[in-house]
Structure formats: C-alpha cells, structure tokens
PDB file of C-alpha atoms in Angstrom:
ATOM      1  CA  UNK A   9      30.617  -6.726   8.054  1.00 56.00           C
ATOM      2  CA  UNK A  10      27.736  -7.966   6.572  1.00 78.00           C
ATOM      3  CA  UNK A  11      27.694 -10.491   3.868  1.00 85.00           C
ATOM      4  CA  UNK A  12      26.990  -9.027   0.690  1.00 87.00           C
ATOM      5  CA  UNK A  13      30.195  -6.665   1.516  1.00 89.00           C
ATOM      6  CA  UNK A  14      31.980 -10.171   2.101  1.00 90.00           C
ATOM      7  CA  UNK A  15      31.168 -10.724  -1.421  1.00 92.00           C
ATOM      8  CA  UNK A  16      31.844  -7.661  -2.188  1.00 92.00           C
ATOM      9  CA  UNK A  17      35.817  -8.490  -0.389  1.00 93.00           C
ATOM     10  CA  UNK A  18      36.357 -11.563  -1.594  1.00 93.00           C
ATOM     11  CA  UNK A  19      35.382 -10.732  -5.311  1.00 94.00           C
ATOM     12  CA  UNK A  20      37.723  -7.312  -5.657  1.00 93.00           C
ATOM     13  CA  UNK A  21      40.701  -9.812  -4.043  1.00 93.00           C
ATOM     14  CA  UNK A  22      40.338 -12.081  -7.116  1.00 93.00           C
ATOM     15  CA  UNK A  23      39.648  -9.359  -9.511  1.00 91.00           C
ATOM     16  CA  UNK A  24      42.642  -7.366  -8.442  1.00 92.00           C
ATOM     17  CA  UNK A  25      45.118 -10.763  -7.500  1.00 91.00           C
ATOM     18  CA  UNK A  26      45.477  -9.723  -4.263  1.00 92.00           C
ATOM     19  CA  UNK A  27      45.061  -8.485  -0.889  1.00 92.00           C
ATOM     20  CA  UNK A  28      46.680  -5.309  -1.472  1.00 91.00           C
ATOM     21  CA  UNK A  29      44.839  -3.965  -4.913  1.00 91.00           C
ATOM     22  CA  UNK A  30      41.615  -5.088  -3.060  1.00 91.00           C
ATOM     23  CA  UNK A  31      42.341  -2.805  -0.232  1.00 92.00           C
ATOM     24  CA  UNK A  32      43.443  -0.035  -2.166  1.00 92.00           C
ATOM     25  CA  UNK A  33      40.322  -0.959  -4.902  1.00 90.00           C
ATOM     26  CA  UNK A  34      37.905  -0.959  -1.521  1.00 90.00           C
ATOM     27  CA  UNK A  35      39.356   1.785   0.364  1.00 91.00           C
ATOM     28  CA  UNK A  36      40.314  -0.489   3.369  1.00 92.00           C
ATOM     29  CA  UNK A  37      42.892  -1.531   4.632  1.00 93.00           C
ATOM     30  CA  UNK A  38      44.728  -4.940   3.728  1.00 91.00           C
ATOM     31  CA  UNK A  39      44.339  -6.336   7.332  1.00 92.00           C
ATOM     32  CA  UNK A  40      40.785  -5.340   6.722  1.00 92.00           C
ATOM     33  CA  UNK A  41      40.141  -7.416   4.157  1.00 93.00           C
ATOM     34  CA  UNK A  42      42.766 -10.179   5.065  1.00 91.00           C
ATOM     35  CA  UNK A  43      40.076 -10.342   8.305  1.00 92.00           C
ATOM     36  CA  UNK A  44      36.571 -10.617   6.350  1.00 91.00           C
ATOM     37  CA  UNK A  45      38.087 -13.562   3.730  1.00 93.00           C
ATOM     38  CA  UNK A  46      39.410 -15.274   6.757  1.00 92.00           C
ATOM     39  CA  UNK A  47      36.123 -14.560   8.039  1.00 92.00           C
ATOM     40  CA  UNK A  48      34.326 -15.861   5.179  1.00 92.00           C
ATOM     41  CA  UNK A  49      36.006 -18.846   4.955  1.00 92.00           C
ATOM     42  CA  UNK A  50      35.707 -19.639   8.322  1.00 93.00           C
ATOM     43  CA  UNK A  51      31.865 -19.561   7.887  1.00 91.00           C
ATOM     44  CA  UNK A  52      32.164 -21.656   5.369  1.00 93.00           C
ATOM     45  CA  UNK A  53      34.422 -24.008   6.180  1.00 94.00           C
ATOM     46  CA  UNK A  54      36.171 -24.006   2.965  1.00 93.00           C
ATOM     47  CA  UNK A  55      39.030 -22.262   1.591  1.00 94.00           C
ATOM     48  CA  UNK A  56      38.755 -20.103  -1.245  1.00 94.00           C
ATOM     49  CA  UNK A  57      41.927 -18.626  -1.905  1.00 94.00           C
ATOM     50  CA  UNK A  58      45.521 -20.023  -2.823  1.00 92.00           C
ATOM     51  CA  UNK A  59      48.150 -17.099  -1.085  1.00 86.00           C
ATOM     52  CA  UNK A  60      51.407 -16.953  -2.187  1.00 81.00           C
ATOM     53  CA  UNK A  61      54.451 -14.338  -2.044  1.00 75.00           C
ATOM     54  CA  UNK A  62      53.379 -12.701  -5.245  1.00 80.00           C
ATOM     55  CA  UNK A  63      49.809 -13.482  -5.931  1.00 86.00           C
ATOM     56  CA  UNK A  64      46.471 -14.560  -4.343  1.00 91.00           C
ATOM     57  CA  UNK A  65      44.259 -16.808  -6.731  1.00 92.00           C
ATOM     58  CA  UNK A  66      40.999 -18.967  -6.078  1.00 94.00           C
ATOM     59  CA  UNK A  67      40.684 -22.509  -5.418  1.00 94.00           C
ATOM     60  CA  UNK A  68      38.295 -24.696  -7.119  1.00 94.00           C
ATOM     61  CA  UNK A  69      36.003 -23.683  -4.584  1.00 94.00           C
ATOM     62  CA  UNK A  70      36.844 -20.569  -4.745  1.00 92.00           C
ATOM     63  CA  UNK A  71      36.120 -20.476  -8.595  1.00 93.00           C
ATOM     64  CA  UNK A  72      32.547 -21.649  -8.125  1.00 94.00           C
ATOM     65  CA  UNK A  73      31.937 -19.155  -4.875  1.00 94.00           C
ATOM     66  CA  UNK A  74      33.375 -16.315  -7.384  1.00 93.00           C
ATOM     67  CA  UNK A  75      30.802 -16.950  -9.721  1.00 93.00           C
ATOM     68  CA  UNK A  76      27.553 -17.423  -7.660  1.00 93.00           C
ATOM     69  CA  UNK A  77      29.056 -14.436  -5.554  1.00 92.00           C
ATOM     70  CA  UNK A  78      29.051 -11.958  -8.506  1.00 91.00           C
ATOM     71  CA  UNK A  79      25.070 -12.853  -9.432  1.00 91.00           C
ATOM     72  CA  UNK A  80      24.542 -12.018  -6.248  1.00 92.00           C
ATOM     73  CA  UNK A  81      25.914  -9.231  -6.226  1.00 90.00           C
ATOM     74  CA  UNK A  82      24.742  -8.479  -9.701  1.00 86.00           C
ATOM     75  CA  UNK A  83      21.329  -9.116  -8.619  1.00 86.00           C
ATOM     76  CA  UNK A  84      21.971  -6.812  -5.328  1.00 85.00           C
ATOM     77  CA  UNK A  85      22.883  -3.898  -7.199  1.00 81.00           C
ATOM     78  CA  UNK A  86      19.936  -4.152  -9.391  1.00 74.00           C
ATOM     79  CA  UNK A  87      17.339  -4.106  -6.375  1.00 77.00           C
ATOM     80  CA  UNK A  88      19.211  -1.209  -5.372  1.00 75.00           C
ATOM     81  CA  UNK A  89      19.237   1.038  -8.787  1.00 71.00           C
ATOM     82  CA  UNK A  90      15.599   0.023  -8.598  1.00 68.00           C
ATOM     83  CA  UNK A  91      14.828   1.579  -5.600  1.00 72.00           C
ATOM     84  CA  UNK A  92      16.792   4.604  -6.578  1.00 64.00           C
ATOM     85  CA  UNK A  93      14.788   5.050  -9.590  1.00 64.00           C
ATOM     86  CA  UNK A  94      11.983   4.756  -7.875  1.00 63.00           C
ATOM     87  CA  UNK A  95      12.511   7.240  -5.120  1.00 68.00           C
ATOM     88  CA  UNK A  96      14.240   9.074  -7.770  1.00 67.00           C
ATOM     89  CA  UNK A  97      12.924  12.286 -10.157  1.00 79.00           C
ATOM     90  CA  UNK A  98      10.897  11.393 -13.195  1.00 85.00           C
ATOM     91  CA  UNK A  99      13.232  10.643 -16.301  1.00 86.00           C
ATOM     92  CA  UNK A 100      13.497   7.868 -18.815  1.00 88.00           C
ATOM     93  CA  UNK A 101      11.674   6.500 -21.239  1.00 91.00           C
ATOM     94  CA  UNK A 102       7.930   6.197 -21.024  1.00 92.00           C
ATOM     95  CA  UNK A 103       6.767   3.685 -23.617  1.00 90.00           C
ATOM     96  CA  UNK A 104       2.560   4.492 -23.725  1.00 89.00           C
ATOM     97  CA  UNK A 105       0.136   2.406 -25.828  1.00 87.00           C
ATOM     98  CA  UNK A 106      -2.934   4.471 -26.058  1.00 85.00           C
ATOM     99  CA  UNK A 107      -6.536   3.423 -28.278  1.00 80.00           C
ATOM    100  CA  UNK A 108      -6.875   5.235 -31.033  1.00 76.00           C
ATOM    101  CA  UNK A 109      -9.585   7.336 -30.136  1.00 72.00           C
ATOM    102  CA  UNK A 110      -8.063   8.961 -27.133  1.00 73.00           C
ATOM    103  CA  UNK A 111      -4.519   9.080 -29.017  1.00 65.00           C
ATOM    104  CA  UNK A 112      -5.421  10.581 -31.992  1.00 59.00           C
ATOM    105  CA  UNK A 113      -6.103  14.042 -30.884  1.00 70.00           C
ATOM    106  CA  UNK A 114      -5.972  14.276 -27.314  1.00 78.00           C
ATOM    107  CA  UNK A 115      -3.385  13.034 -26.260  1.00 80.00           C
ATOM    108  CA  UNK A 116      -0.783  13.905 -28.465  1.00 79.00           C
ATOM    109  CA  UNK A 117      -1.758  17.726 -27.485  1.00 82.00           C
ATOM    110  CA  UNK A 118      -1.435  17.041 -24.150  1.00 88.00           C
ATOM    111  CA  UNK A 119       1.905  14.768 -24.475  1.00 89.00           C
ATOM    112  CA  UNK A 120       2.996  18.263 -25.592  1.00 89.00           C
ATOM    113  CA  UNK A 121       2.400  19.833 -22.490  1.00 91.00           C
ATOM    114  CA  UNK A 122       3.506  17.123 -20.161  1.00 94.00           C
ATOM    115  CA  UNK A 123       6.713  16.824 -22.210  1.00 93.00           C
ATOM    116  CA  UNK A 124       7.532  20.592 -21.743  1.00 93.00           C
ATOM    117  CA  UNK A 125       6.645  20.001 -17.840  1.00 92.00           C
ATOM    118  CA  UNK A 126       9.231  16.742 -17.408  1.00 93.00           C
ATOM    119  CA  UNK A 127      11.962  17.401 -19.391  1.00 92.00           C
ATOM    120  CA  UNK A 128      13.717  14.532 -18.419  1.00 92.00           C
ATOM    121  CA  UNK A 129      11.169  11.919 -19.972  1.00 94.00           C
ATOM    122  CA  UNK A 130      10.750  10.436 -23.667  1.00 94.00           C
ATOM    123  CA  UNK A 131       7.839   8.908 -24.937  1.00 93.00           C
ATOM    124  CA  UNK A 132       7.318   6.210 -27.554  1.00 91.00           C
ATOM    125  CA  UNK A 133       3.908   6.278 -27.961  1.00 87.00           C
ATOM    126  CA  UNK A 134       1.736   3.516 -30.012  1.00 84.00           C
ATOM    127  CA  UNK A 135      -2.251   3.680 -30.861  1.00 81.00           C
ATOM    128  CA  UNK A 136      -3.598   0.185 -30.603  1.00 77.00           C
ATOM    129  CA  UNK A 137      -6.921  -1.001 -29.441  1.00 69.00           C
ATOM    130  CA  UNK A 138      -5.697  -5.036 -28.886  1.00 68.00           C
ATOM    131  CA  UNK A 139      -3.473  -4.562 -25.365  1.00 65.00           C
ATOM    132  CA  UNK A 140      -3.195  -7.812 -25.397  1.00 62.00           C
ATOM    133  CA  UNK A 141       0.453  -7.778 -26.133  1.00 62.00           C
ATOM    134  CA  UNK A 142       1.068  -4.713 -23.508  1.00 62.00           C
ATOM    135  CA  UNK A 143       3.130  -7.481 -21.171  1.00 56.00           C
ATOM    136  CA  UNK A 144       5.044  -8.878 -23.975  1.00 59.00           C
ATOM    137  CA  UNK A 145       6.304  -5.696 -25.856  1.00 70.00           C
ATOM    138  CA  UNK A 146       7.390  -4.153 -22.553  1.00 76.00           C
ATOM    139  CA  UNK A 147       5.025  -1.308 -22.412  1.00 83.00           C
ATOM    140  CA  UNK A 148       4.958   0.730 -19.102  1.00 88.00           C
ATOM    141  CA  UNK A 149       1.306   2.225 -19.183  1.00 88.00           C
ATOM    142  CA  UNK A 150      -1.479   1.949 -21.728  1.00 86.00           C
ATOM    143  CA  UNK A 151      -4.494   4.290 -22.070  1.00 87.00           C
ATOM    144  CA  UNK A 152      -8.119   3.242 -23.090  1.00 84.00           C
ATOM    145  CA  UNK A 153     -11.619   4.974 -22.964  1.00 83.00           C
ATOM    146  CA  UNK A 154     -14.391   2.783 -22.610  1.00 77.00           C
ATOM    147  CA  UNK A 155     -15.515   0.254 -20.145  1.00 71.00           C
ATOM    148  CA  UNK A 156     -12.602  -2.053 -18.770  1.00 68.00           C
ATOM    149  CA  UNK A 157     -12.924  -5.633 -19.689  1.00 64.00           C
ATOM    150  CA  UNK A 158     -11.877  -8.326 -17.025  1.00 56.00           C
ATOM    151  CA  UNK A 159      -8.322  -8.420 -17.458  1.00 66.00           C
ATOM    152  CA  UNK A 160      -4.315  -9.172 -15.528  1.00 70.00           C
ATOM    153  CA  UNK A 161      -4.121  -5.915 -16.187  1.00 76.00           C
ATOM    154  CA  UNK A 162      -4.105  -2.941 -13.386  1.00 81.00           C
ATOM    155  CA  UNK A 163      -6.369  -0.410 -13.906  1.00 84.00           C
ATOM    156  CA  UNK A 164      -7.038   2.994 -12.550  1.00 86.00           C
ATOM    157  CA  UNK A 165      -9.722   5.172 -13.840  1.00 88.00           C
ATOM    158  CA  UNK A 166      -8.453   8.788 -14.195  1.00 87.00           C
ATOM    159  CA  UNK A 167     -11.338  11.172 -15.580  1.00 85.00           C
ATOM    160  CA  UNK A 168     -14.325  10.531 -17.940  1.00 86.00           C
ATOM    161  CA  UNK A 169     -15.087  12.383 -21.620  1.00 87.00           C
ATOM    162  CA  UNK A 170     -17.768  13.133 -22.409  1.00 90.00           C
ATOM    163  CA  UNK A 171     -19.361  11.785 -25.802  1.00 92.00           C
ATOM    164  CA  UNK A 172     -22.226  12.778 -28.433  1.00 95.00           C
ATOM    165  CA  UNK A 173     -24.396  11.391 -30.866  1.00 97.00           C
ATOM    166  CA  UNK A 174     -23.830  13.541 -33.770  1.00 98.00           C
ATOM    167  CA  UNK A 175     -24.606  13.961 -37.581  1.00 98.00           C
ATOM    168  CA  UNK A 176     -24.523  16.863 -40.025  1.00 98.00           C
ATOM    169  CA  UNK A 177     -27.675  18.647 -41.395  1.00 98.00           C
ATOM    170  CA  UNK A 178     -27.378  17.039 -44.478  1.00 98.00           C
ATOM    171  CA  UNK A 179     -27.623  13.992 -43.342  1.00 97.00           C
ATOM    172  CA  UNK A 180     -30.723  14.758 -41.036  1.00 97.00           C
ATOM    173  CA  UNK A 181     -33.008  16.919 -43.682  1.00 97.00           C
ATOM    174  CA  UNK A 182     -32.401  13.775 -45.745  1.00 96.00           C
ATOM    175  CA  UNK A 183     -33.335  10.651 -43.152  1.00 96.00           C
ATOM    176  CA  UNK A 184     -34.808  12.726 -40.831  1.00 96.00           C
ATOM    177  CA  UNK A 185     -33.730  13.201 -36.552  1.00 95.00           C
ATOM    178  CA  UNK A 186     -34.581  10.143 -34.433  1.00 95.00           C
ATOM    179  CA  UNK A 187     -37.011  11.354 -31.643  1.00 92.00           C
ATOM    180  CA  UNK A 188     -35.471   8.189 -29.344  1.00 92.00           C
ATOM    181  CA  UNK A 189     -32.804   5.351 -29.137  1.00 93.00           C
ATOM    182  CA  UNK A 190     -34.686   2.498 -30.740  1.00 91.00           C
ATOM    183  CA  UNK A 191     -35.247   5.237 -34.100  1.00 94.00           C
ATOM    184  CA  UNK A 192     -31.347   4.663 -34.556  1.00 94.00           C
ATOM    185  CA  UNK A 193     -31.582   1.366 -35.946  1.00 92.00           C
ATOM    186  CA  UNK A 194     -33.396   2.559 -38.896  1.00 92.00           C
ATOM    187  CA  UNK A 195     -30.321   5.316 -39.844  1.00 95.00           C
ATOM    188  CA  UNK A 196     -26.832   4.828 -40.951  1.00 94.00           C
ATOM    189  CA  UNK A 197     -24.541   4.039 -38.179  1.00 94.00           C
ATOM    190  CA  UNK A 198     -20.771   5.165 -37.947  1.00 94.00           C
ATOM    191  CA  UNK A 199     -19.632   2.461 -35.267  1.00 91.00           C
ATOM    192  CA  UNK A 200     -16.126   2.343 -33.681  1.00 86.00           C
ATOM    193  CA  UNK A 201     -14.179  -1.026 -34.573  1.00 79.00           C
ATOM    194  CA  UNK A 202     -12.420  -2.869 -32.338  1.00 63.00           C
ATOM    195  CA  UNK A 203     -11.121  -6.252 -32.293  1.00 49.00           C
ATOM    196  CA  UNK A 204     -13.341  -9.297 -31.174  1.00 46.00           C
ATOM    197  CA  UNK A 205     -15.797  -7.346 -30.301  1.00 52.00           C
ATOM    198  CA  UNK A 206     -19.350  -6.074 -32.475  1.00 55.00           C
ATOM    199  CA  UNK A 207     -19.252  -2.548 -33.435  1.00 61.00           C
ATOM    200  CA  UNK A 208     -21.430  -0.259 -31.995  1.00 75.00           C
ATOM    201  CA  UNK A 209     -22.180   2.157 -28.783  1.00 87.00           C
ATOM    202  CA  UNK A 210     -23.582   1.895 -25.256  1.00 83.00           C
ATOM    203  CA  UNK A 211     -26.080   4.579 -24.253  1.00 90.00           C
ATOM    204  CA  UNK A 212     -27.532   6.306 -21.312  1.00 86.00           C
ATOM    205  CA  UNK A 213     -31.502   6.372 -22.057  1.00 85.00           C
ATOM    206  CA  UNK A 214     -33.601   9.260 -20.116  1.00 83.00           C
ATOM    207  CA  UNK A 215     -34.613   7.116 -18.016  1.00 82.00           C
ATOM    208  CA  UNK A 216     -31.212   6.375 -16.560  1.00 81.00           C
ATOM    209  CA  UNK A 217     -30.879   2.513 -18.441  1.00 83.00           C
ATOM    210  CA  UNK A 218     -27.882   1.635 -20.101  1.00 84.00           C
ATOM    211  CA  UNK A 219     -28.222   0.873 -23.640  1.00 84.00           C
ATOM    212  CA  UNK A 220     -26.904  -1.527 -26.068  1.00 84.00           C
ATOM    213  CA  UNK A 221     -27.059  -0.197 -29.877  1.00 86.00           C
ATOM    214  CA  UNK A 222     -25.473  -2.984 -31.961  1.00 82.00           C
ATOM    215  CA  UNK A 223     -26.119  -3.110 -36.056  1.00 78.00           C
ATOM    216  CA  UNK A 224     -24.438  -3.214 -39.009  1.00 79.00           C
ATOM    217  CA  UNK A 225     -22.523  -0.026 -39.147  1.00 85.00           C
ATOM    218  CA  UNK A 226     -22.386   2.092 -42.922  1.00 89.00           C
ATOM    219  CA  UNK A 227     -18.988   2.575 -41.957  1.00 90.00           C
ATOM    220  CA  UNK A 228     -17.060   1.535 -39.293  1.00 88.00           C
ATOM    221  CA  UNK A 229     -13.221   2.343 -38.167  1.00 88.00           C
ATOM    222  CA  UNK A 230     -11.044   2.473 -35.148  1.00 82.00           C
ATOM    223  CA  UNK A 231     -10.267   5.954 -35.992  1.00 84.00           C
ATOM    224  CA  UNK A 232     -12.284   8.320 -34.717  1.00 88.00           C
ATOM    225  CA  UNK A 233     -11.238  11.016 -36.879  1.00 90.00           C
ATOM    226  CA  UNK A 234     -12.266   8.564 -39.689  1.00 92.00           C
ATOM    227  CA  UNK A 235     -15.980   8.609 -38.351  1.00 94.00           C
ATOM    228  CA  UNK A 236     -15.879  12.471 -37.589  1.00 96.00           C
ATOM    229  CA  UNK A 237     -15.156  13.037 -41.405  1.00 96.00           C
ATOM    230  CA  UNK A 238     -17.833  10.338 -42.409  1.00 97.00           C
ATOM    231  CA  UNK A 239     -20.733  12.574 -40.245  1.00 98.00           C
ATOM    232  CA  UNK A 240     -19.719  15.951 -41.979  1.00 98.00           C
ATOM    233  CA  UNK A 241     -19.718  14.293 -45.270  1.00 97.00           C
ATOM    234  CA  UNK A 242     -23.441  13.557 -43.884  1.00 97.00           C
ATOM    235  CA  UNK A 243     -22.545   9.734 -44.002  1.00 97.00           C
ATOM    236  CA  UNK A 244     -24.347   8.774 -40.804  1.00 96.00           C
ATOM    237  CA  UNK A 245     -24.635   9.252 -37.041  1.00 97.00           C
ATOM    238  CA  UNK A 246     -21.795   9.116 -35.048  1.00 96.00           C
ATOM    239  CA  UNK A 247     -21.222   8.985 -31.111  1.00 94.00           C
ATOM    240  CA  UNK A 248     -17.872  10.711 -30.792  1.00 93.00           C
ATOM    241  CA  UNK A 249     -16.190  12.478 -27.971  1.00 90.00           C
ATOM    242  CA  UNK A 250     -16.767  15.999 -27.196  1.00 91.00           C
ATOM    243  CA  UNK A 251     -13.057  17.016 -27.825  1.00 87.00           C
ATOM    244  CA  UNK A 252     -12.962  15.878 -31.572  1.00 90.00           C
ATOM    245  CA  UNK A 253     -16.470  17.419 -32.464  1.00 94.00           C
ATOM    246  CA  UNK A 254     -16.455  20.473 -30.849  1.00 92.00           C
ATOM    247  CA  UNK A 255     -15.725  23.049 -33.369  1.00 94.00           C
ATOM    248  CA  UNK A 256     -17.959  21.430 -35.892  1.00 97.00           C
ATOM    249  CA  UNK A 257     -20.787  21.595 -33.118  1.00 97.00           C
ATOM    250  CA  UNK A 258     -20.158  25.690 -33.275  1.00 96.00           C
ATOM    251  CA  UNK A 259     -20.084  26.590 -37.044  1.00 97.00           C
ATOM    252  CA  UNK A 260     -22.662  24.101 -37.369  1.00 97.00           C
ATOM    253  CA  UNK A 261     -21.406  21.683 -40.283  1.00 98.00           C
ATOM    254  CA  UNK A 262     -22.565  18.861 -37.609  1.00 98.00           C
ATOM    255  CA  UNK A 263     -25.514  18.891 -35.411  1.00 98.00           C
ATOM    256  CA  UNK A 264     -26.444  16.864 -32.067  1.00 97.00           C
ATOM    257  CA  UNK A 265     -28.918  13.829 -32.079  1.00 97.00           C
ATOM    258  CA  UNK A 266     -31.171  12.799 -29.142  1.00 95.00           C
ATOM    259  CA  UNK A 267     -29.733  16.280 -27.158  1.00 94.00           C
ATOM    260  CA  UNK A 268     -32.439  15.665 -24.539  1.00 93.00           C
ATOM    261  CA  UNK A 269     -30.374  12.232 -23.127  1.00 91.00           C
ATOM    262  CA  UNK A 270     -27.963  12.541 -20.774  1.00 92.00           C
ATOM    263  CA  UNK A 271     -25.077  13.261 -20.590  1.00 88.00           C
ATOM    264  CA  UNK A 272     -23.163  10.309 -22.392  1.00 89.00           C
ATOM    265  CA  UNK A 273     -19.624   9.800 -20.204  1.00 88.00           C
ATOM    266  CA  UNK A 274     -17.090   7.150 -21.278  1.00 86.00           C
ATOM    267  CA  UNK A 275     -14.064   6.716 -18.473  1.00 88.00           C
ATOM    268  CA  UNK A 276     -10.302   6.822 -18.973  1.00 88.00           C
ATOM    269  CA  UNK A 277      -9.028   3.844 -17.762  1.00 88.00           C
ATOM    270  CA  UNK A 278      -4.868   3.718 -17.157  1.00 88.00           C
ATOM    271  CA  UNK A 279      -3.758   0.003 -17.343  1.00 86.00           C
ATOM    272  CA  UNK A 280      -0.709  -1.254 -16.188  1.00 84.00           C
ATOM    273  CA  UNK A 281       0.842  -4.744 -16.406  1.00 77.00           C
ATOM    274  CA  UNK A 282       0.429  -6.305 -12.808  1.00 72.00           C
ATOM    275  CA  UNK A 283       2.994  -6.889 -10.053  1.00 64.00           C
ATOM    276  CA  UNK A 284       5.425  -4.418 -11.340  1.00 65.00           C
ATOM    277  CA  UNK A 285       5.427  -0.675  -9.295  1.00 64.00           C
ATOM    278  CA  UNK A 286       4.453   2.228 -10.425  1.00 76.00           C
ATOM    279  CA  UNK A 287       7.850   4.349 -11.185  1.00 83.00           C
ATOM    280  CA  UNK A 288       8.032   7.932 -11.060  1.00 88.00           C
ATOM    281  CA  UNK A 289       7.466   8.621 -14.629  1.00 90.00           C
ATOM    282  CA  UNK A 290       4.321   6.413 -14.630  1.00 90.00           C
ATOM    283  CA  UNK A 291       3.103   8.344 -11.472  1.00 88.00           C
ATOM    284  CA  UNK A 292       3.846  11.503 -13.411  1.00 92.00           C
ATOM    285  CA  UNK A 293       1.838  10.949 -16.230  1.00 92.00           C
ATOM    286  CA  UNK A 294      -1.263   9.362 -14.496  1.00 91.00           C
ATOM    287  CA  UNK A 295      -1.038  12.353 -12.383  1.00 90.00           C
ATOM    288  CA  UNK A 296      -0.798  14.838 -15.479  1.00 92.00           C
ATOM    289  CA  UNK A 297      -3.955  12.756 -16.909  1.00 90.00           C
ATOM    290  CA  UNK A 298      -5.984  13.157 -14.176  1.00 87.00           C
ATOM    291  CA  UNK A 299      -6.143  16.935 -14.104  1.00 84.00           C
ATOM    292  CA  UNK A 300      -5.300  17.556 -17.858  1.00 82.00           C
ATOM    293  CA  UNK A 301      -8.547  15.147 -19.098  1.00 76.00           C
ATOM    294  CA  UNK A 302     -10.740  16.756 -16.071  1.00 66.00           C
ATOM    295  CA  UNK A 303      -9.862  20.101 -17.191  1.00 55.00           C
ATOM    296  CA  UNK A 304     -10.326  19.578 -21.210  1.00 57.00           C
ATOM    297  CA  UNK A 305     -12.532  21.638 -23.103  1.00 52.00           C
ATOM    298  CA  UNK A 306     -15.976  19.807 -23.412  1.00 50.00           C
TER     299      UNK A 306
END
C-alpha cells in the first residue's frame, strides 16, 4: 500500500474508533487495515494508537500524525479534483474582465453565442481598462485590444479588428477632410481614455510607419460607444473599430477619413494571470474568440 492510502487507514480508524468501522468505512478487511497501521507504525517507529477491548484511540503522537495526516490528505485530494477539472468538460464559472471597447458591443453578442454552445459555463463579466487588479480579484481571463504592455501577465493574441478614422459630414463640410496624418492635429479629436496613459491613437501611415497622434482630445472616454455618438453628432474624428461603425458607414450619417491608409488593425490580446493552467473553460472561450473575432463582420 502506498502511503497516502496509509493515511488514508490510519485516519478512518480514528474517525470511526476502530479497526472494525474502518474496515467496513474502507471496504477492507479488519486484518487489512490492522496490517497497514502496524505497518505504519513500524516505519515510523512510533505508536499511534491506544487498542483496547472496546475502542481504538490515538496517542499523543498519534494526535499530532492525525492532524498533519488529514492536510495531506486534504491537500492530495485537491491536486486530484484539479486534474479532473482539468481533463474534465467545460463547466463553471468563467469570471472575464474585458476593456471597454471590445466589451461593449462585441462581446456581449458573442458571449451570447458561446453561452448557448457551453451550457455548462457562467460568466461574470466586468469592463475595465486598469487589469492591474486581474490577480487580486481572482479573474480567470481578461480581454484587451490594443498593443500589450510589458506585463506578469500571459498573453495570447487571438485575432485583430480592424479600426477607422471616422467623422460625420457635418463635421467635415464644416472643418474640412484632412488630406494626411499630420492635418489631424488641427481638427477635433475624439481620443480613447485610459488610465496612466495620454489619450490618443497609433496609425499606420502609407508609407508603412507607425504613427503616434497624441493631443488634447475635444472629448475623450473609455467608451467607445461614447465617441461613436460624439462623431455622428459631428463632434470630431474618431478612430473606432469597424464593428461599432459599420452601419453608420452604410446610411452614411458618418463618413471615413484618410480612406487611402491602410488598413488600421488593432490585436486581441487574451491575458491570463501567470503560473496557473489554462482550464477547460478558459481553453473554450479563447478557442470561441479566435474564430468568432476572425469571422466578425468588418
């Protein structure tokens, strides 16, 4: 017998004050476990349980070996429910902390989806654009568009959106369309805020350069939906993702600035808190991401 089931022995025979309850308890029979505590006490060359006609109890020693012997145990079983759940089906709850401008729209439609696909899973979903505290407050996965800063943090880049510098006709018969990125620092600006960092966009020029527009924003917000309604109400420029402006794009109440520059693509970054593996519901959803974000209109 190995040692953890000597534990396992000699814990039932003080739980159940005897030989006989810990054999019927265990499924064994009462020379069987007579045999592993003589075993186990011969190993350790101390005695551990006081036998009399009508009842077995521990010794001092036998006290303190109970107690260490059920954390072990304790401890045992735990590594072993974790493996289950990991080997097992997806269920359980999925706690997701998501910035706001990939929460806001998109992913709550497709939580819909993946919800109706794993049945077994809940979600507690938060928007948030500090994960800072995503190790503290126990969150399993967080999702963020933009570049990934240096971080603890695991990260995994699962599609890219794509993103355009918009503004509504209003606005542009009344300043005017920039004919190239430097013109955008003489319009109004409808930045993204996000904590300790300066407001404001990085751009692919034609030429292939990455570019840096930083100013004082006319409005700025860490809801995106918050700058989408600014540009209709012809506001300022924005530099939104495709998903959110879409249907403004075809009826026209907002129109495209600086069309002739690539295409803009900000990646999806999954972060995870290090050291801890990836369980099946986390392995579900990143999966789900990577095809559901790929396959998004626009």
């Amino acid at each position: 017998m190995d040692r953890l089931s000597e534990l396992e022995v000699f814990t039932t025979v003080v739980d159940q004050g005897g030989f006989t309850g810990a054999a019927k308890k265990l499924g064994v029979s009462k020379s069987a476990v007579s045999k592993h505590v003589a075993s186990l006490e011969n190993r350790l060359g101390a005695k551990l349980l006081n036998r009399t006609t009508r009842r077995v109890n521990p010794t001092e020693l036998g006290e303190i070996y109970y107690d260490r012997a059920l954390t072990v145990l304790d401890v045992a079983n735990d590594a072993n429910r974790a493996i289950a759940d990991l080997k097992g089906p997806p269920s359980g709850l999925l706690r997701i902390a998501v910035t706001p401008d990939f929460g806001s729209e998109l992913l709550s439609r497709l939580l819909v989806e993946f919800l109706t696909k794993f049945s077994s899973i809940s979600v507690d979903l938060i928007e948030t654009a500090d994960f800072g505290s995503l190790l503290a407050e126990g969150f399993d996965v967080a999702v963020r568009v933009g570049a990934q800063p240096d971080s603890v943090l695991r990260s995994t880049k699962l599609a890219a959106l794509r993103y355009d510098l918009v503004a509504s006709p209003a606005y542009l018969g009344r300043r005017g369309s920039p004919d190239r990125i430097e013109a955008l620092f003489d319009h109004d600006l409808l930045h993204p805020s996000r904590s300790n960092t300066t407001p404001g966009w990085q751009l692919v020029s034609s030429t292939g350069e990455s570019r840096s527009i930083r100013s004082k924003a006319r409005i700025s917000a860490n809801d995106p939906t918050v700058l989408r309604d600014a540009a209709l109400a012809g506001h300022g420029i924005a530099f939104l993702p495709q998903f959110l402006i879409r249907d403004a794009l075809k009826d026209g109440s907002l129109k495209m600035v600086l069309p002739e520059l690539p295409q803009q693509l900000q990646p999806v970054h999954a972060v995870q808190p290090p050291g801890r593996a990836t369980s099946p519901k986390v392995q579900a959803l990143l999966s789900f991401l990577r095809g559901a974000v790929r396959d998004a209109p626009g």
